[in-house]
Coordinates of C-alpha atoms in Angstrom, one line a residue:
X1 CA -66.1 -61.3 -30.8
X2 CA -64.7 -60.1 -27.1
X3 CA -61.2 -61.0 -28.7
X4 CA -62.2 -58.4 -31.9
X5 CA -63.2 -55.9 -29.0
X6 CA -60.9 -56.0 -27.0
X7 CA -58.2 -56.0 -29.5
X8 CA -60.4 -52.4 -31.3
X9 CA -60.5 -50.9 -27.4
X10 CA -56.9 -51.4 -27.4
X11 CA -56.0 -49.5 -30.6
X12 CA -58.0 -46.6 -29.7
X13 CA -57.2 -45.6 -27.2
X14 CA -53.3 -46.4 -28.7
X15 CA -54.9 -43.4 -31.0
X16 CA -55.9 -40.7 -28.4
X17 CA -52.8 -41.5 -26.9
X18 CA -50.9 -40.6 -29.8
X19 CA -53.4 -38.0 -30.5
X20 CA -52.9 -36.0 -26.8
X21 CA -49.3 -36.5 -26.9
X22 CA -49.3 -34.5 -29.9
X23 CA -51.4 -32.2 -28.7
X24 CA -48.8 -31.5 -25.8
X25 CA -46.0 -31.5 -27.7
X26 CA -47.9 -28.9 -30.3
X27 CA -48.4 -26.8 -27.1
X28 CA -45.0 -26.8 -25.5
X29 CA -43.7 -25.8 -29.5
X30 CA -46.4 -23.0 -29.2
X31 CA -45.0 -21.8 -26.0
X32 CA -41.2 -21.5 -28.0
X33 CA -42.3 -19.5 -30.8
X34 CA -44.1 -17.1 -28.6
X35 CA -40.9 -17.1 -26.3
X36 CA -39.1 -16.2 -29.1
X37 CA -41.1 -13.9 -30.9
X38 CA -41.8 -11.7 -27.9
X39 CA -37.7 -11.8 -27.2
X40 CA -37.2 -10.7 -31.2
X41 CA -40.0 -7.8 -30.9
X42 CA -38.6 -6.4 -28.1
X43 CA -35.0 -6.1 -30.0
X44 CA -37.3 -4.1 -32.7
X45 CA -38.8 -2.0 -30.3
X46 CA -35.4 -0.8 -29.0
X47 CA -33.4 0.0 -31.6
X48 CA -33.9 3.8 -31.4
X49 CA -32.7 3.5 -28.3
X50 CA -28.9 1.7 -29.6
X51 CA -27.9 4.4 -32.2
X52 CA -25.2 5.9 -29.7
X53 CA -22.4 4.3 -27.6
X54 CA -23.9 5.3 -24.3
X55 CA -27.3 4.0 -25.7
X56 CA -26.0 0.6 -26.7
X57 CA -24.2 -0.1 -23.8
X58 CA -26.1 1.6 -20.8
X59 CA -29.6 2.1 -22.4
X60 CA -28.5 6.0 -22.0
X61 CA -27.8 5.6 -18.6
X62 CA -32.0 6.0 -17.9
X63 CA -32.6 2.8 -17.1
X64 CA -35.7 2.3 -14.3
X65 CA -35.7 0.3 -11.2
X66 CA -37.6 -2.9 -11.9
X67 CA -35.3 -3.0 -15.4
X68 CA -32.3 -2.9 -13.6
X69 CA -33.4 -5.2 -10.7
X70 CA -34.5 -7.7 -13.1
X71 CA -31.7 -7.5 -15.7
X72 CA -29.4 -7.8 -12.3
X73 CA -31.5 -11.0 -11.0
X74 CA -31.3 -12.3 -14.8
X75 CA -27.4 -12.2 -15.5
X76 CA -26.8 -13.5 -11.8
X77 CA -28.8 -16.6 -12.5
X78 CA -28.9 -18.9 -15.2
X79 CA -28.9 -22.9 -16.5
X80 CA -25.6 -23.0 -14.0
X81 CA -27.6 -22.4 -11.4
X82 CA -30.8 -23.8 -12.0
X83 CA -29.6 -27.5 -13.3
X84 CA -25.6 -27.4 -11.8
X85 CA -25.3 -25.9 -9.3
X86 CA -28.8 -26.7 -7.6
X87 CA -27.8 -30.1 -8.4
X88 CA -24.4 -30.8 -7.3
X89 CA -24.5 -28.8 -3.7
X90 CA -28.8 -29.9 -3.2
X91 CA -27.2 -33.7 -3.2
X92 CA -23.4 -32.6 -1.3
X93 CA -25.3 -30.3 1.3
X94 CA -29.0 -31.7 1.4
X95 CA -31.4 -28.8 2.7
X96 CA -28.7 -26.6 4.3
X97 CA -28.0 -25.5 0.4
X98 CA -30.5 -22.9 0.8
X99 CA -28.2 -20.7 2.8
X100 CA -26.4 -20.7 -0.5
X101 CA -29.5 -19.0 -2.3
X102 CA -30.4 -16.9 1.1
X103 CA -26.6 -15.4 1.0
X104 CA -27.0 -14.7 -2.8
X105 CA -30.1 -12.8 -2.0
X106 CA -28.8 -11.2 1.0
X107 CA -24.7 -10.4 0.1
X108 CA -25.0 -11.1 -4.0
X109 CA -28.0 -8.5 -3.9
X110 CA -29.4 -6.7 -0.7
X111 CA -25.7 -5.7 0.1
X112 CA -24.3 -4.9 -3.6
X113 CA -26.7 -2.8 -4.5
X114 CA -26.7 -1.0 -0.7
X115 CA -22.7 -0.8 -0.7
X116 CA -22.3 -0.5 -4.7
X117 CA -24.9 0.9 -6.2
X118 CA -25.0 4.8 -5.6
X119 CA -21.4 5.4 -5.7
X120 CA -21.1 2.9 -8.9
X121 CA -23.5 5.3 -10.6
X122 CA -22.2 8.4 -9.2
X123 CA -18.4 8.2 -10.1
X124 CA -18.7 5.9 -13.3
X125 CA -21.0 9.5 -14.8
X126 CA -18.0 11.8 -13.5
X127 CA -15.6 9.4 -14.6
X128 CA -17.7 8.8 -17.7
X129 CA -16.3 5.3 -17.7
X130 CA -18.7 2.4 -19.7
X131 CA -16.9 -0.4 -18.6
X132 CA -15.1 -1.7 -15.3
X133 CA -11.8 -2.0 -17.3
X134 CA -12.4 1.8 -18.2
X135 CA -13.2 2.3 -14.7
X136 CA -9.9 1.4 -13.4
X137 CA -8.0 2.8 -16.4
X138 CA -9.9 6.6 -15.6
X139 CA -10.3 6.1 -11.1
X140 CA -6.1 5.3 -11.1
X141 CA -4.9 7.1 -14.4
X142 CA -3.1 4.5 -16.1
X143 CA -4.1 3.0 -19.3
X144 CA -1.9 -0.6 -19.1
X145 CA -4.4 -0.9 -16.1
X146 CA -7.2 -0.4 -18.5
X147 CA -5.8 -3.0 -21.4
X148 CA -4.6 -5.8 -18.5
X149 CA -8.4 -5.7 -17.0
X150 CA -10.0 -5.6 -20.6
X151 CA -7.7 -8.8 -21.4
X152 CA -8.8 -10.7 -17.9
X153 CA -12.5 -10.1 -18.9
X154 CA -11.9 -11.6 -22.2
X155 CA -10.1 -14.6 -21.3
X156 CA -12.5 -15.4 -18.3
X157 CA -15.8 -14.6 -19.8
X158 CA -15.5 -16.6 -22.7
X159 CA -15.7 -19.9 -21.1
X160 CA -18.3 -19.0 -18.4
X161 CA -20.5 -17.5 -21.6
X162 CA -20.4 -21.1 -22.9
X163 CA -20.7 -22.6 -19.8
X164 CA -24.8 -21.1 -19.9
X165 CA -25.8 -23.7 -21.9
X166 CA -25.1 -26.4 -19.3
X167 CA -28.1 -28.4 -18.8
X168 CA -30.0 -27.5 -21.7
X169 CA -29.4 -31.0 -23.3
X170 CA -30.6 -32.8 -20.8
X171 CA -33.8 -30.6 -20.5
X172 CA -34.4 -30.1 -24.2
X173 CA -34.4 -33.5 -24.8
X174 CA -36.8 -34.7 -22.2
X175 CA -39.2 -32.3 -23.2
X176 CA -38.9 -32.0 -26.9
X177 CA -36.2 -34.6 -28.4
X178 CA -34.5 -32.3 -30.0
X179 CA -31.1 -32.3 -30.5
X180 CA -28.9 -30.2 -28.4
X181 CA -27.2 -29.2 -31.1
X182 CA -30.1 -27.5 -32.6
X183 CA -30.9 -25.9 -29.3
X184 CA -28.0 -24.4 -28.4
X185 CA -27.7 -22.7 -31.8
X186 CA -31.7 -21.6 -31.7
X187 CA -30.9 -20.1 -28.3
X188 CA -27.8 -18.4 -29.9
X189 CA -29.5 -17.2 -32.8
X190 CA -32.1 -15.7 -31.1
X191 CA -30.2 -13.6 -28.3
X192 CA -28.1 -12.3 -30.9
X193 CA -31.0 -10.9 -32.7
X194 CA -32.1 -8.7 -30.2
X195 CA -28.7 -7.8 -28.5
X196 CA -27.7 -6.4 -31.6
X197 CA -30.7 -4.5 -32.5
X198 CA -31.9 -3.0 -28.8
X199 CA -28.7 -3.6 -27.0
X200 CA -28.6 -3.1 -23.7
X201 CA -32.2 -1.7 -23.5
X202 CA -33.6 -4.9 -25.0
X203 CA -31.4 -6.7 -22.9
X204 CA -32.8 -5.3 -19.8
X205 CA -36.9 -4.9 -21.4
X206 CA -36.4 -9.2 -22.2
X207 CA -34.8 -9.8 -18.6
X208 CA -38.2 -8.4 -17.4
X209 CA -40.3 -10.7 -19.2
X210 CA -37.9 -13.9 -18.8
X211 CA -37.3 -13.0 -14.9
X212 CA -41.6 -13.0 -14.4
X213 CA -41.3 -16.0 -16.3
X214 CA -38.8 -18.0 -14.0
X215 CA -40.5 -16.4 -11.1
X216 CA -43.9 -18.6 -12.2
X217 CA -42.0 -21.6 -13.2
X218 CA -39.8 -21.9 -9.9
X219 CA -42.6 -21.4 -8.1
X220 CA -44.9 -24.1 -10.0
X221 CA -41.7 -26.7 -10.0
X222 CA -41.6 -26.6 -6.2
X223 CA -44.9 -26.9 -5.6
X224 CA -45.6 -30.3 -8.1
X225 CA -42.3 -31.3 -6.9
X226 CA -43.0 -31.6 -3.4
X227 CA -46.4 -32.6 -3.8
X228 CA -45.3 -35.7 -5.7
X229 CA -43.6 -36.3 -2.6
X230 CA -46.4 -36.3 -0.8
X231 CA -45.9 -32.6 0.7
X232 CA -42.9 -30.4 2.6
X233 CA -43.4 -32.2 6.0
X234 CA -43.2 -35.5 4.5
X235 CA -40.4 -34.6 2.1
X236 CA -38.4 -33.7 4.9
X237 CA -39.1 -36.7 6.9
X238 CA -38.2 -38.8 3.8
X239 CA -35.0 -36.8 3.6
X240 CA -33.9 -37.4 7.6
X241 CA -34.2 -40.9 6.9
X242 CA -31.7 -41.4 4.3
X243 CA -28.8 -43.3 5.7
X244 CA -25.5 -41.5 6.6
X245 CA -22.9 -41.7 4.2
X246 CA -20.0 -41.9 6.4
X247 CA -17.4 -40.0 3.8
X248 CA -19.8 -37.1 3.1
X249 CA -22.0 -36.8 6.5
X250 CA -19.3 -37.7 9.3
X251 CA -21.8 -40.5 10.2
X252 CA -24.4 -37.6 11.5
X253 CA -28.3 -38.9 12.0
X254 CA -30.4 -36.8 9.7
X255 CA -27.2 -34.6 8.2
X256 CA -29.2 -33.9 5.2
X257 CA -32.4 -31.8 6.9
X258 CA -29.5 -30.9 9.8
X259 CA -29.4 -27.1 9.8
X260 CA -26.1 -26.3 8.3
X261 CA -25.4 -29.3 6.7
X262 CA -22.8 -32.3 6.7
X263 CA -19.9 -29.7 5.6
X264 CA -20.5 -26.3 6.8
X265 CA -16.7 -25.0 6.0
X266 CA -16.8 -26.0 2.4
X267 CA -21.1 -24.8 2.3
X268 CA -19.4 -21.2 3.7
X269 CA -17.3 -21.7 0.4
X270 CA -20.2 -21.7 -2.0
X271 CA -21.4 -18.5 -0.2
X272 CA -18.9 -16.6 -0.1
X273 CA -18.3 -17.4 -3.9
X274 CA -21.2 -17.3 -5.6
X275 CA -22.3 -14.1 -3.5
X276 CA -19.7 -11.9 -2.5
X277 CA -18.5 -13.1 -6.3
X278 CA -20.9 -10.8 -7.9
X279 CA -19.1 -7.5 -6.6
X280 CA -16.7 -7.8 -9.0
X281 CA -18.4 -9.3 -11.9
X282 CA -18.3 -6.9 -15.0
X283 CA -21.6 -8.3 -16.0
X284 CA -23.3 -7.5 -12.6
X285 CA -21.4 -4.4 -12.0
X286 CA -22.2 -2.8 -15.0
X287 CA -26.4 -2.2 -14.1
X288 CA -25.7 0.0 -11.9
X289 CA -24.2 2.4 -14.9
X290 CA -27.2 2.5 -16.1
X291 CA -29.6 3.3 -13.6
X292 CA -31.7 5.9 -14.0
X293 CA -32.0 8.2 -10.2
X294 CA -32.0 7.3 -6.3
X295 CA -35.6 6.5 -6.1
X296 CA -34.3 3.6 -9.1
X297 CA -31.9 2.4 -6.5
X298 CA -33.8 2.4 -3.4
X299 CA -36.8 0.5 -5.4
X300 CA -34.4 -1.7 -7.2
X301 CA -32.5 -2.9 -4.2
X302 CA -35.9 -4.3 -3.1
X303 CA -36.9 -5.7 -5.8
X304 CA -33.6 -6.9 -6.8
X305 CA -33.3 -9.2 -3.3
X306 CA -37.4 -10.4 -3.3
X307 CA -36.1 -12.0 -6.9
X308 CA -33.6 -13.3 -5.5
X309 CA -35.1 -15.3 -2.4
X310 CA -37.5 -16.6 -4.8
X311 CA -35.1 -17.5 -7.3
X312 CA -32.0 -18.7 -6.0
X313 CA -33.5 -19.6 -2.5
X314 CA -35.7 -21.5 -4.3
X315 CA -33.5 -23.2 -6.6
X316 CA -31.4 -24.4 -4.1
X317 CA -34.4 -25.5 -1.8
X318 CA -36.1 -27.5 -4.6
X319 CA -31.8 -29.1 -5.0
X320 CA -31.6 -29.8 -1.4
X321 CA -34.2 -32.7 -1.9
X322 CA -32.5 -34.2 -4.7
X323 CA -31.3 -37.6 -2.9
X324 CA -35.0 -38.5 -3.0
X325 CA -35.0 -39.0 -6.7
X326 CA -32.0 -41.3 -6.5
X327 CA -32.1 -43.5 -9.7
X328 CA -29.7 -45.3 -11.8
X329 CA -30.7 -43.0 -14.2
X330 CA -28.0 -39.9 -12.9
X331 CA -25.0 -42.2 -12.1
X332 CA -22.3 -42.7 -15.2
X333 CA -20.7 -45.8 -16.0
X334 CA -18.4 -46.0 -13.3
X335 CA -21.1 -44.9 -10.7
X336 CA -20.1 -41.3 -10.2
X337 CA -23.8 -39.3 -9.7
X338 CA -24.0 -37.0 -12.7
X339 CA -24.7 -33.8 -10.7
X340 CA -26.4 -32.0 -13.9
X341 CA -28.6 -35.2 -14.3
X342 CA -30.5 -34.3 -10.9
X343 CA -32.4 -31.7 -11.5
X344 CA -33.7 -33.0 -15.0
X345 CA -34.6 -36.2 -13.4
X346 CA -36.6 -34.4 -10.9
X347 CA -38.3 -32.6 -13.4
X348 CA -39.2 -35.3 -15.7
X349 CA -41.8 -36.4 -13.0
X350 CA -43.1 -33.1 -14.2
X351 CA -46.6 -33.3 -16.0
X352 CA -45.5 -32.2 -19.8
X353 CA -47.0 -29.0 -20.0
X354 CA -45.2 -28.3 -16.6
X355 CA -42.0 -29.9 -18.5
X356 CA -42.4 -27.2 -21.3
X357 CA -42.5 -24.3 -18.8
X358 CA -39.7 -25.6 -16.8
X359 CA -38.1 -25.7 -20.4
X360 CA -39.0 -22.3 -21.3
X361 CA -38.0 -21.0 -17.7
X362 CA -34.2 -22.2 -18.4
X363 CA -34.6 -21.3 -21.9
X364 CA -35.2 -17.8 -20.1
X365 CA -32.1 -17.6 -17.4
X366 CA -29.5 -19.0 -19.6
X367 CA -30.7 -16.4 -22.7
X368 CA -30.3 -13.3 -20.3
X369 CA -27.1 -14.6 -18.6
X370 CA -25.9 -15.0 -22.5
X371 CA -26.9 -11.7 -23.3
X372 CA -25.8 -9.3 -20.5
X373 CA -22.6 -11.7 -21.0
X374 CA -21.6 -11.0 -24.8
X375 CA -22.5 -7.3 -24.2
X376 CA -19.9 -7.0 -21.8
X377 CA -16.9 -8.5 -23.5
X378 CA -18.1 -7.0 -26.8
X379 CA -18.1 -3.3 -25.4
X380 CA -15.5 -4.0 -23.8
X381 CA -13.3 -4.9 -26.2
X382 CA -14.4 -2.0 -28.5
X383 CA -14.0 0.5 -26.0
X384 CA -11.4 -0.5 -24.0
X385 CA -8.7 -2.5 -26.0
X386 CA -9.4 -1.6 -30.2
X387 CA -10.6 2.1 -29.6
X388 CA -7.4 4.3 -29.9
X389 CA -5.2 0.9 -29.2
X390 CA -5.6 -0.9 -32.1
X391 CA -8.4 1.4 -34.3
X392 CA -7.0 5.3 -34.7
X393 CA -10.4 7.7 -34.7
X394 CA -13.3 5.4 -34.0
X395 CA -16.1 7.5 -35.0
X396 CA -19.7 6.8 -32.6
X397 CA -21.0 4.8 -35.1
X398 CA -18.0 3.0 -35.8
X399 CA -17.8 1.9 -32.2
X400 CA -21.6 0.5 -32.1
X401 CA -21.1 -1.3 -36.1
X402 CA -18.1 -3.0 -33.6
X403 CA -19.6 -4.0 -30.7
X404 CA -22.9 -5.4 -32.9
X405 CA -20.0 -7.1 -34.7
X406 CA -18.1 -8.3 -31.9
X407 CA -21.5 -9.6 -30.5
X408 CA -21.8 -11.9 -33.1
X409 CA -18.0 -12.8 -32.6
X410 CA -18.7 -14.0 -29.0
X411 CA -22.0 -15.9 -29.3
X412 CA -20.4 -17.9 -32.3
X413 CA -16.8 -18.4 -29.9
X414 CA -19.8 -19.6 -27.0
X415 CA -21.5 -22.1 -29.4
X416 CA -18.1 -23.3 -30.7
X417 CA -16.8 -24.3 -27.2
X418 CA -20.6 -25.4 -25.6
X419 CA -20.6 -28.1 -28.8
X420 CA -17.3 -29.6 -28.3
X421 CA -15.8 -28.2 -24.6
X422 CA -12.4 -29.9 -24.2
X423 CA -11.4 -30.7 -20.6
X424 CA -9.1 -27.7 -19.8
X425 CA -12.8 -25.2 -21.0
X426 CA -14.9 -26.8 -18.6
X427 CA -12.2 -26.0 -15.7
X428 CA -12.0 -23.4 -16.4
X429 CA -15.8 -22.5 -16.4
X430 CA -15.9 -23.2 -12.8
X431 CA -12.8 -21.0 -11.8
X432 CA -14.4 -17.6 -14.0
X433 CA -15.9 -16.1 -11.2
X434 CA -13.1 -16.8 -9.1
X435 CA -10.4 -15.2 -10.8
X436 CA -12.7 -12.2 -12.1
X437 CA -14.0 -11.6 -8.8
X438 CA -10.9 -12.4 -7.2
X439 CA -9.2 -9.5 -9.2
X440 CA -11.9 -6.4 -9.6
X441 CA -13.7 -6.7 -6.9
X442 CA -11.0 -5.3 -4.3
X443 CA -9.7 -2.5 -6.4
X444 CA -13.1 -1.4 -7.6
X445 CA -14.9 -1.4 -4.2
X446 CA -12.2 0.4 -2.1
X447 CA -11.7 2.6 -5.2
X448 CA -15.5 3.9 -4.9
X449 CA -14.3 4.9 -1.3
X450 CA -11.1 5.2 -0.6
X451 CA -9.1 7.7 -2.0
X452 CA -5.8 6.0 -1.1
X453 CA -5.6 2.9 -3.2
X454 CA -2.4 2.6 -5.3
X455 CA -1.9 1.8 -8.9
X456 CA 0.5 -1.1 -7.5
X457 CA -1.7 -1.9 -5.5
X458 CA -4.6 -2.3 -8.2
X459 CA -1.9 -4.5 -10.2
X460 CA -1.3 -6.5 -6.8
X461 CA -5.1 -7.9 -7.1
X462 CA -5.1 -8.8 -10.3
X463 CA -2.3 -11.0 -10.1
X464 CA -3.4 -12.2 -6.5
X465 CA -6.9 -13.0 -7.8
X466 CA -6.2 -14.3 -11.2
X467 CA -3.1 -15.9 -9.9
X468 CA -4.4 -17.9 -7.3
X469 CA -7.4 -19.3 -9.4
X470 CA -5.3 -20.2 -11.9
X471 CA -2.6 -22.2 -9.9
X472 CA -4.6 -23.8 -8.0
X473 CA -5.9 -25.8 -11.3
X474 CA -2.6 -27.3 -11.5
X475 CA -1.2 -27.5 -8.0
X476 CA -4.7 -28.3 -6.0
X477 CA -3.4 -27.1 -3.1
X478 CA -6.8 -25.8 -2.3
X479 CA -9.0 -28.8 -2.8
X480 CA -11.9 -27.3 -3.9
X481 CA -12.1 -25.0 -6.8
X482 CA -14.9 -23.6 -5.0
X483 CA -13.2 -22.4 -1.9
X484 CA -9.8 -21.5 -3.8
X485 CA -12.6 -18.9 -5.6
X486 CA -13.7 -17.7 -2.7
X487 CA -10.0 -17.6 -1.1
X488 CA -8.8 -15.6 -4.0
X489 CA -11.5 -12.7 -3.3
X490 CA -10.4 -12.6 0.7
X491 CA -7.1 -12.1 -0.5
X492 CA -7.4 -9.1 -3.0
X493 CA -9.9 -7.6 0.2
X494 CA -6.3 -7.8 2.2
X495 CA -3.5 -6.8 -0.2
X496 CA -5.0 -3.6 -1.6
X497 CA -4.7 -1.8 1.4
X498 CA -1.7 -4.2 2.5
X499 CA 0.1 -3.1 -0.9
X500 CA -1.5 0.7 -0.8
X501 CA 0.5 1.6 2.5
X502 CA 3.6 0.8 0.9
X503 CA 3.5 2.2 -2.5
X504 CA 3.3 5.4 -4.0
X505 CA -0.3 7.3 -3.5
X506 CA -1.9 8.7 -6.8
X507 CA -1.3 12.7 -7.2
X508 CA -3.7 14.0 -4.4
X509 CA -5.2 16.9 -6.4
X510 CA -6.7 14.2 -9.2
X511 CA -7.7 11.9 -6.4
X512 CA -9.7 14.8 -4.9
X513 CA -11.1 16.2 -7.8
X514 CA -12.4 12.7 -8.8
X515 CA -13.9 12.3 -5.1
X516 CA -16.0 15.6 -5.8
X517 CA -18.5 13.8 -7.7
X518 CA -19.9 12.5 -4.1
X519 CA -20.1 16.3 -2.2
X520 CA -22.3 18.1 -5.6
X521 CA -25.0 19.4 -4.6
X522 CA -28.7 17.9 -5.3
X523 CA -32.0 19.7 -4.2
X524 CA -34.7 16.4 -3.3
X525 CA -38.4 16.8 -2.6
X526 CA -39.9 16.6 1.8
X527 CA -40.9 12.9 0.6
X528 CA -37.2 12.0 0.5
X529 CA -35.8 13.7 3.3
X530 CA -37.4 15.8 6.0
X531 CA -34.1 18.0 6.1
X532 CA -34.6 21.7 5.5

């Protein structure tokens, strides 16, 4: 009889078991189709507002601050960050990796949007350029300029666009089981909807909703996380006791809680990359096209740099603790730590609700990365390489039936090289910002300003920035990728101006008449300037 009982106690509550686990699987599938129905209304919502070019790819150039800050936050930060990157430099650099998200938040936002942002809007109206290719080919008067830039854009953003779905595999199988396969080409399906219908204006309405969303999920991971651990004080003690690796932490006591870290020179590399790297990012650039007036700017800067503390900082805060969840479980076959196993080992600690936020959280970065992504090479090569190259008299409506096209086009290239990336793709995904950022960011930045930059000189970046990125996959005479990234943007800062004094200036009275755009006159109201 106890045998009979104990064996009937047994198989129900083998029954509930089941029966809740279904429950919370039902749940986090709940939480997806809501996800993705919200994301496919939106895209219904704005089509009236993608019947024009300029409505398309700049949301008519009307776009409010909170939009902008968000679909700014949004495109900077994505799986990459949130599984990769978090991952790889959390376990290199320990806690001292939150400077990385601090200097995204600080020189990747506060400072692009104070340095950038005006003039960005101001000159790209007079110049009534779209695109950063058609920015250079309009601010220096030469169209080669115009195709060479378009070309870098395509080669380089192809890869990082596939790169976004980096560390959804890992993710959506802990959570759901389902195939990664499956996954990528959901998430494919679904951000093409709407980017085709709403363009840029449901690009920048969804980056709303999915930036609120990671801002509640990062917030909830860290919290469980650290509380798992028994709390932030005792975390940190944990960490300080880990023993010194003597290849990675110089044989320091306590280098992983240390304030800048076991490698500060190659930590400054990270920084400098992924923050300075988003000045000359045509993805990043681009928002501030299609903001709306001065009080967007001022608001959006704010906002833009609060997101990103909480974001990044936070990313790379809840990373820095990652060598408390050693495990066999992130190591390969030949004991090499899987960096983008980390953070998904972490997380499956989570409970599994919390799992199928955390899901729905990435789901959200890597979709409005993707999206801001495939607009930009897809206008881009519409406007700036087919129109009057390659296509004779493309009518309005024959440019947006292209782009819509061409979106398809990229997404479908992006799910192509995520399912099968061959060895050269996935270097070349870490070197994209490097050799994009290495190039534009010089020529665009001193061309908002300085009146004397050179079309030689403009050339003279490109090849310095894409050239050094480039080489340095083959030759490695910069041992990081990282730092050769960050090298390559240092160097374009120094030859413009290097290559300027030498080479023939740009006729004066074009130069000046561009430069106009900045002395118009504007009448603002006692609550924006106490001036008379």
């Amino acid at each position: 009889m106890i045998l009979c009982w104990t064996l009937l106690h047994k198989s129900t509550k083998g029954i509930y078991a089941e029966k809740e686990e279904g429950i919370i699987m039902a749940v986090k599938l709940v939480l997806l189709v809501i996800f993705f129905g919200i994301m496919v209304a939106v895209g219904l919502y704005s089509r009236k507002h993608a019947t024009s070019v300029d409505g398309f790819v700049l949301g008519g150039r009307s776009v409010g601050p909170w939009l902008t800050a968000f679909a700014y936050g949004t495109s900077y930060f994505s799986a990459v960050v949130f599984v990769g990157y978090a991952g790889q430099f959390g376990w290199k650099y320990g806690m001292a990796s939150t400077w990385i998200g601090l200097g995204n938040a600080v020189i990747g936002s506060l400072l692009a949007w104070v340095v950038l942002g005006r003039r960005t809007k101001v000159m790209t109206q007079r110049l009534n350029s779209k695109t950063m290719p058609d920015f250079f080919g309009e601010r220096y008067g030469s169209k080669s300029l115009k195709i060479a830039a378009s070309a870098i854009v395509f080669i380089f953003l192809i890869p990082y666009t596939a790169s976004v779905y980096n560390g959804l595999s890992r993710l959506f199988g802990m959570a759901f089981n389902i195939p990664y396969t499956y996954c990528v080409v959901g998430m494919a399906v679904f951000t093409g909807i709407y980017v085709i219908l709403g363009g840029y204006m449901a690009t920048a309405i969804n980056d709303f909703i999915q930036g609120i969303i990671m801002l509640a999920g990062i917030c909830a991971v860290i919290g469980t996380v650290l509380g798992g651990q028994g709390g932030l004080i005792e975390a940190i003690r944990k960490m300080a006791e880990i023993p010194s690796d003597i290849e990675i932490t110089m044989g320091q006591p306590g280098a992983f809680t240390s304030f800048l870290g076991p490698d500060p020179l190659n930590l400054l590399g990270v920084v400098i990359l992924t923050s300075l790297g988003t000045w000359g990012l045509p993805q990043m650039v681009g928002k501030f096209y299609a903001i709306k007036d001065e009080k967007s700017i001022n608001t959006g800067t704010v906002i833009s740099t609060i997101f990103a503390v909480i974001i990044s900082g936070g990313c790379y805060f809840l990373g820095g603790f990652g060598r408390l969840f050693d495990n066999p479980a992130i190591y390969d076959e030949t004991g090499a730590v899987v960096f983008d196993g980390i953070v998904p080992y972490m997380l499956s600690t989570l409970p599994d609700i919390l799992i199928g936020v955390v899901v729905v959280l990435v789901l959200s970065a890597s979709m409005s990365t993707l999206a801001s992504l495939v607009l930009t090479s897809s206008s881009t090569l519409t406007l700036d390489l087919l129109k009057d190259n390659i296509v004779k008299d493309m009518d309005e409506k024959k440019q947006v039936k292209t782009m819509q096209i061409l979106v398809v086009f990229f997404i479908v290239l992006s799910v192509v090289i995520a399912l099968d990336p061959p060895t050269f793709i996935a270097q070349l995904m870490g070197i994209s910002w490097g050799a994009l950022a290495g190039a534009f960011l010089a020529p665009f930045m001193y061309g908002l300003y300085w009146k004397g930059v050179t079309r030689e000189a403009v050339w003279a970046s490109f090849a310095t920035g894409v050239g050094i990125t480039v080489s340095n996959m083959y030759f490695h005479y910069i041992a990081s990728p990282i730092n050769a990234g960050a090298a390559a943007m240092i160097a374009g800062l120094i030859v413009v101006p290097a290559v300027s004094a030498v080479t023939p200036k740009l006729q004066k009275e074009k130069v000046d008449e561009i430069f106009m755009c900045y002395e118009e006159k504007v009448t603002i109201s006692k609550k924006r300037s106490l001036e008379e």
